[in-house]
Short mmCIF file of C-alpha atoms and ligand atoms in Angstrom, two decimals:
data_model
loop_
_atom_site.label_atom_id
_atom_site.label_comp_id
_atom_site.label_asym_id
_atom_site.label_seq_id
_atom_site.Cartn_x
_atom_site.Cartn_y
_atom_site.Cartn_z
CA UNK A 1 115.03 118.88 73.76
CA UNK A 2 111.35 119.51 73.67
CA UNK A 3 110.37 120.49 77.17
CA UNK A 4 106.71 120.74 76.34
CA UNK A 5 106.29 117.04 75.73
CA UNK A 6 109.05 115.19 77.56
CA UNK A 7 111.64 115.30 80.28
CA UNK A 8 115.29 115.90 79.50
CA UNK A 9 117.44 113.29 81.25
CA UNK A 10 121.19 113.61 81.75
CA UNK A 11 122.60 110.23 82.78
CA UNK A 12 126.21 109.40 83.63
CA UNK A 13 127.42 105.89 82.86
CA UNK A 14 130.42 105.23 85.06
CA UNK A 15 131.05 101.76 83.56
CA UNK A 16 133.65 99.88 85.68
CA UNK A 17 134.93 102.93 87.53
CA UNK A 18 134.89 104.19 91.13
CA UNK A 19 134.77 102.40 94.48
CA UNK A 20 132.03 103.01 97.08
CA UNK A 21 134.22 105.62 98.82
CA UNK A 22 134.84 107.41 95.53
CA UNK A 23 131.11 107.24 94.81
CA UNK A 24 130.27 108.98 98.05
CA UNK A 25 132.86 111.67 97.32
CA UNK A 26 131.59 112.43 93.84
CA UNK A 27 127.93 112.57 94.92
CA UNK A 28 128.88 115.07 97.62
CA UNK A 29 130.83 117.19 95.15
CA UNK A 30 127.97 117.10 92.66
CA UNK A 31 125.42 118.06 95.28
CA UNK A 32 127.45 121.15 96.07
CA UNK A 33 127.84 122.04 92.39
CA UNK A 34 124.41 121.45 90.94
CA UNK A 35 121.32 122.65 92.70
CA UNK A 36 117.74 121.78 91.98
CA UNK A 37 117.45 121.05 88.29
CA UNK A 38 114.41 122.73 86.91
CA UNK A 39 114.67 121.41 83.39
CA UNK A 40 116.30 118.03 83.59
CA UNK A 41 116.51 114.86 85.64
CA UNK A 42 119.97 113.71 86.62
CA UNK A 43 120.83 110.01 86.81
CA UNK A 44 124.07 108.21 87.67
CA UNK A 45 124.54 104.62 86.49
CA UNK A 46 127.01 103.11 88.93
CA UNK A 47 128.60 99.65 89.40
CA UNK A 48 126.47 97.26 91.47
CA UNK A 49 128.71 97.46 94.55
CA UNK A 50 128.44 101.27 94.58
CA UNK A 51 124.63 101.28 94.64
CA UNK A 52 124.15 101.41 98.45
CA UNK A 53 126.64 104.29 98.79
CA UNK A 54 125.04 106.10 95.83
CA UNK A 55 121.50 105.68 97.17
CA UNK A 56 122.53 106.92 100.60
CA UNK A 57 124.40 109.92 99.21
CA UNK A 58 121.64 110.81 96.76
CA UNK A 59 118.90 110.92 99.39
CA UNK A 60 118.85 114.69 99.73
CA UNK A 61 120.19 115.37 96.25
CA UNK A 62 118.14 115.39 93.10
CA UNK A 63 120.11 112.54 91.56
CA UNK A 64 118.52 109.18 90.72
CA UNK A 65 120.60 106.03 90.95
CA UNK A 66 120.75 103.52 88.10
CA UNK A 67 122.33 100.14 87.51
CA UNK A 68 124.25 99.30 84.34
CA UNK A 69 122.75 95.86 83.77
CA UNK A 70 120.46 93.21 85.29
CA UNK A 71 119.32 89.64 84.58
CA UNK A 72 115.97 88.91 82.96
CA UNK A 73 115.09 86.05 85.30
CA UNK A 74 113.59 86.63 88.72
CA UNK A 75 116.02 84.37 90.60
CA UNK A 76 117.85 81.09 90.21
CA UNK A 77 121.16 79.47 89.33
CA UNK A 78 122.82 82.40 87.52
CA UNK A 79 126.14 82.83 89.28
CA UNK A 80 127.33 86.40 89.35
CA UNK A 81 124.05 87.92 88.20
CA UNK A 82 121.71 90.46 89.79
CA UNK A 83 117.91 90.62 89.47
CA UNK A 84 115.61 93.59 88.88
CA UNK A 85 113.91 93.07 92.22
CA UNK A 86 117.26 93.21 94.07
CA UNK A 87 117.99 96.56 92.41
CA UNK A 88 114.60 98.01 93.06
CA UNK A 89 114.71 97.03 96.74
CA UNK A 90 117.93 99.03 97.10
CA UNK A 91 116.28 102.17 95.73
CA UNK A 92 117.52 101.98 92.14
CA UNK A 93 115.23 103.83 89.70
CA UNK A 94 116.72 103.19 86.25
CA UNK A 95 118.72 100.44 84.58
CA UNK A 96 120.77 100.55 81.39
CA UNK A 97 119.78 97.70 79.09
CA UNK A 98 121.68 96.51 76.04
CA UNK A 99 124.67 98.84 76.18
CA UNK A 100 126.87 98.10 73.16
CA UNK A 101 129.69 96.94 75.46
CA UNK A 102 127.34 94.32 76.94
CA UNK A 103 126.23 93.30 73.48
CA UNK A 104 129.81 93.03 72.26
CA UNK A 105 131.63 91.47 75.24
CA UNK A 106 128.84 89.53 76.98
CA UNK A 107 126.79 88.23 74.11
CA UNK A 108 123.62 90.25 74.74
CA UNK A 109 121.18 90.16 71.87
CA UNK A 110 118.05 92.08 70.89
CA UNK A 111 116.10 89.17 72.31
CA UNK A 112 117.73 89.29 75.75
CA UNK A 113 117.33 93.08 75.67
CA UNK A 114 113.58 92.59 75.20
CA UNK A 115 113.39 90.08 78.09
CA UNK A 116 115.31 92.48 80.34
CA UNK A 117 113.14 95.46 79.38
CA UNK A 118 109.98 93.56 80.32
CA UNK A 119 111.45 92.33 83.60
CA UNK A 120 112.72 95.80 84.52
CA UNK A 121 109.26 97.28 83.93
CA UNK A 122 107.67 94.57 86.04
CA UNK A 123 109.97 95.49 88.93
CA UNK A 124 109.16 99.19 88.55
CA UNK A 125 112.54 100.14 87.06
CA UNK A 126 112.87 102.54 84.12
CA UNK A 127 114.93 100.91 81.35
CA UNK A 128 117.43 103.05 79.42
CA UNK A 129 117.56 101.00 76.22
CA UNK A 130 120.74 101.47 74.18
CA UNK A 131 120.70 101.15 70.41
CA UNK A 132 123.30 102.14 67.83
CA UNK A 133 125.05 101.21 64.63
CA UNK A 134 128.64 100.21 63.92
CA UNK A 135 130.81 102.26 61.60
CA UNK A 136 130.45 99.55 58.98
CA UNK A 137 126.65 99.66 59.13
CA UNK A 138 126.75 103.45 58.74
CA UNK A 139 129.04 103.14 55.74
CA UNK A 140 126.74 100.55 54.14
CA UNK A 141 123.86 102.97 54.72
CA UNK A 142 121.83 100.52 56.81
CA UNK A 143 121.72 102.59 60.02
CA UNK A 144 117.97 103.23 59.82
CA UNK A 145 117.14 99.56 59.24
CA UNK A 146 119.44 98.38 62.02
CA UNK A 147 118.07 100.90 64.55
CA UNK A 148 114.46 100.11 63.61
CA UNK A 149 115.11 96.42 64.21
CA UNK A 150 116.75 97.04 67.59
CA UNK A 151 113.91 99.33 68.71
CA UNK A 152 111.13 97.01 67.52
CA UNK A 153 112.58 93.91 69.16
CA UNK A 154 113.34 95.77 72.41
CA UNK A 155 109.69 96.87 72.59
CA UNK A 156 108.15 93.55 71.62
CA UNK A 157 105.16 92.90 73.93
CA UNK A 158 105.70 96.14 75.85
CA UNK A 159 102.20 97.53 76.45
CA UNK A 160 101.38 101.16 75.59
CA UNK A 161 100.72 102.09 79.21
CA UNK A 162 104.32 101.20 80.13
CA UNK A 163 105.85 103.42 77.46
CA UNK A 164 106.11 106.46 79.73
CA UNK A 165 108.71 104.50 81.73
CA UNK A 166 110.91 103.82 78.70
CA UNK A 167 114.03 105.83 77.84
CA UNK A 168 116.08 105.25 74.69
CA UNK A 169 119.73 106.12 74.23
CA UNK A 170 121.03 106.40 70.69
CA UNK A 171 124.71 105.48 70.92
CA UNK A 172 126.56 105.09 67.63
CA UNK A 173 129.21 102.49 68.47
CA UNK A 174 131.88 104.39 66.53
CA UNK A 175 131.39 107.39 68.83
CA UNK A 176 131.67 105.60 72.19
CA UNK A 177 134.87 106.39 74.03
CA UNK A 178 136.54 107.44 70.80
CA UNK A 179 136.30 111.20 71.14
CA UNK A 180 134.44 111.11 67.82
CA UNK A 181 130.98 112.58 68.38
CA UNK A 182 128.10 112.27 65.95
CA UNK A 183 127.26 115.63 64.45
CA UNK A 184 124.16 117.28 65.83
CA UNK A 185 122.46 116.52 62.51
CA UNK A 186 123.36 112.82 62.65
CA UNK A 187 122.16 112.57 66.26
CA UNK A 188 118.93 114.41 65.45
CA UNK A 189 118.27 112.24 62.41
CA UNK A 190 118.60 108.92 64.25
CA UNK A 191 116.82 110.09 67.43
CA UNK A 192 114.00 111.29 65.16
CA UNK A 193 113.99 107.93 63.45
CA UNK A 194 113.70 106.10 66.79
CA UNK A 195 110.70 108.30 67.60
CA UNK A 196 109.16 107.51 64.21
CA UNK A 197 109.49 103.77 64.86
CA UNK A 198 107.79 104.24 68.25
CA UNK A 199 105.09 106.39 66.59
CA UNK A 200 104.33 103.70 64.02
CA UNK A 201 103.76 101.18 66.81
CA UNK A 202 102.14 103.25 69.56
CA UNK A 203 100.87 106.45 67.93
CA UNK A 204 101.95 110.10 68.07
CA UNK A 205 100.83 110.93 71.61
CA UNK A 206 102.95 108.18 73.18
CA UNK A 207 105.92 108.70 70.84
CA UNK A 208 106.27 112.40 71.59
CA UNK A 209 106.47 111.73 75.33
CA UNK A 210 109.44 109.30 75.16
CA UNK A 211 112.84 110.64 76.23
CA UNK A 212 115.52 109.78 73.65
CA UNK A 213 119.10 110.49 74.67
CA UNK A 214 122.26 110.73 72.64
CA UNK A 215 125.44 109.01 73.86
CA UNK A 216 128.96 108.77 72.46
CA UNK A 217 131.72 111.21 73.46
CA UNK A 218 129.25 113.79 74.70
CA UNK A 219 131.07 116.42 76.72
CA UNK A 220 130.80 119.92 78.14
CA UNK A 221 131.81 121.42 74.79
CA UNK A 222 129.41 119.64 72.43
CA UNK A 223 126.44 119.11 74.81
CA UNK A 224 124.63 122.37 74.05
CA UNK A 225 124.61 121.83 70.31
CA UNK A 226 123.42 118.22 70.61
CA UNK A 227 120.73 119.12 73.15
CA UNK A 228 119.50 121.95 70.94
CA UNK A 229 118.06 119.34 68.56
CA UNK A 230 114.38 118.87 69.33
CA UNK A 231 114.54 115.05 69.22
CA UNK A 232 117.66 114.82 71.44
CA UNK A 233 116.27 114.76 74.98
CA UNK A 234 119.41 114.33 77.02
CA UNK A 235 122.59 112.34 77.14
CA UNK A 236 124.09 109.07 78.28
CA UNK A 237 127.59 110.14 79.18
CA UNK A 238 130.54 107.84 79.84
CA UNK A 239 133.98 109.43 80.14
CA UNK A 240 132.73 112.93 80.91
CA UNK A 241 130.56 111.69 83.79
CA UNK A 242 133.56 110.63 85.85
CA UNK A 243 134.68 114.13 86.75
CA UNK A 244 132.40 116.41 88.75
CA UNK A 245 133.31 119.57 86.79
CA UNK A 246 132.66 117.98 83.40
CA UNK A 247 129.40 116.30 84.37
CA UNK A 248 128.11 119.42 86.12
CA UNK A 249 128.84 121.46 83.00
CA UNK A 250 126.69 119.09 80.90
CA UNK A 251 123.86 119.27 83.46
CA UNK A 252 124.08 123.06 83.31
CA UNK A 253 123.97 122.96 79.51
CA UNK A 254 120.71 121.00 79.74
CA UNK A 255 119.28 123.65 82.05
CA UNK A 256 119.89 126.65 79.84
P1 PGA B 1 131.46 107.91 76.23
O1 PGA B 1 130.52 106.65 76.58
O2 PGA B 1 130.71 109.14 76.65
O3 PGA B 1 132.71 107.68 77.02
O4 PGA B 1 131.69 107.87 74.76
C1 PGA B 1 129.14 106.71 76.40
C2 PGA B 1 128.51 105.38 76.76
O5 PGA B 1 129.11 104.33 76.47
O6 PGA B 1 127.41 105.36 77.33
#
């Protein structure tokens, strides 16, 4: 974290978990557990159908609601898809773009990530752009190249004045849902590298203001050490965001 230059953001990614009733329950529990967060913003990325319940329940809580995906077109014949404008009208503030599960199971590419980022910004949503290497890429020592490519393509044609809306999440694919966390040094190195790629394109002033999260088996135990790294500005948390106690503990770690 570097509180002087950028906001710390703790975001839970529920993936395909929880019904609207369960959403309401967890928001109420969280509200009671975590007060006003001085040092970090709290975001919950919920399934589409849970968005109305989440927005209603978050009204008097300091929790922003996010979607986990969106389409890059405004409207049209795209059965089963949801547009940025639909999300924004419901009160959604953030949207995850290019999560590795979407890239792997639903054929998302760096190019569609870029189209989605631009459309999200147009609709006033803050994109949380996920990037990360596979275990094989790490072993071949091409992590830096792979991440640089993902970041550059995601930001293609994104104007400098929109950069304050952008959030990155570094999520090594080998660490997602595996219980295998990147070491604090590995997380710091790649988050620093993402910032360097942004700096090369937009300059130091813009790069130092971008929030870059770490994601991949982050939990109440390892959060403090990861967040102690100056380039790690928060977390995108899957498994540990499903239980109030666990998620609240991570939020508290970010507020120390
Ligand atoms: P995990 O998921 O915390 O369960 O590893 C993180 C993510 O996929 O965003």
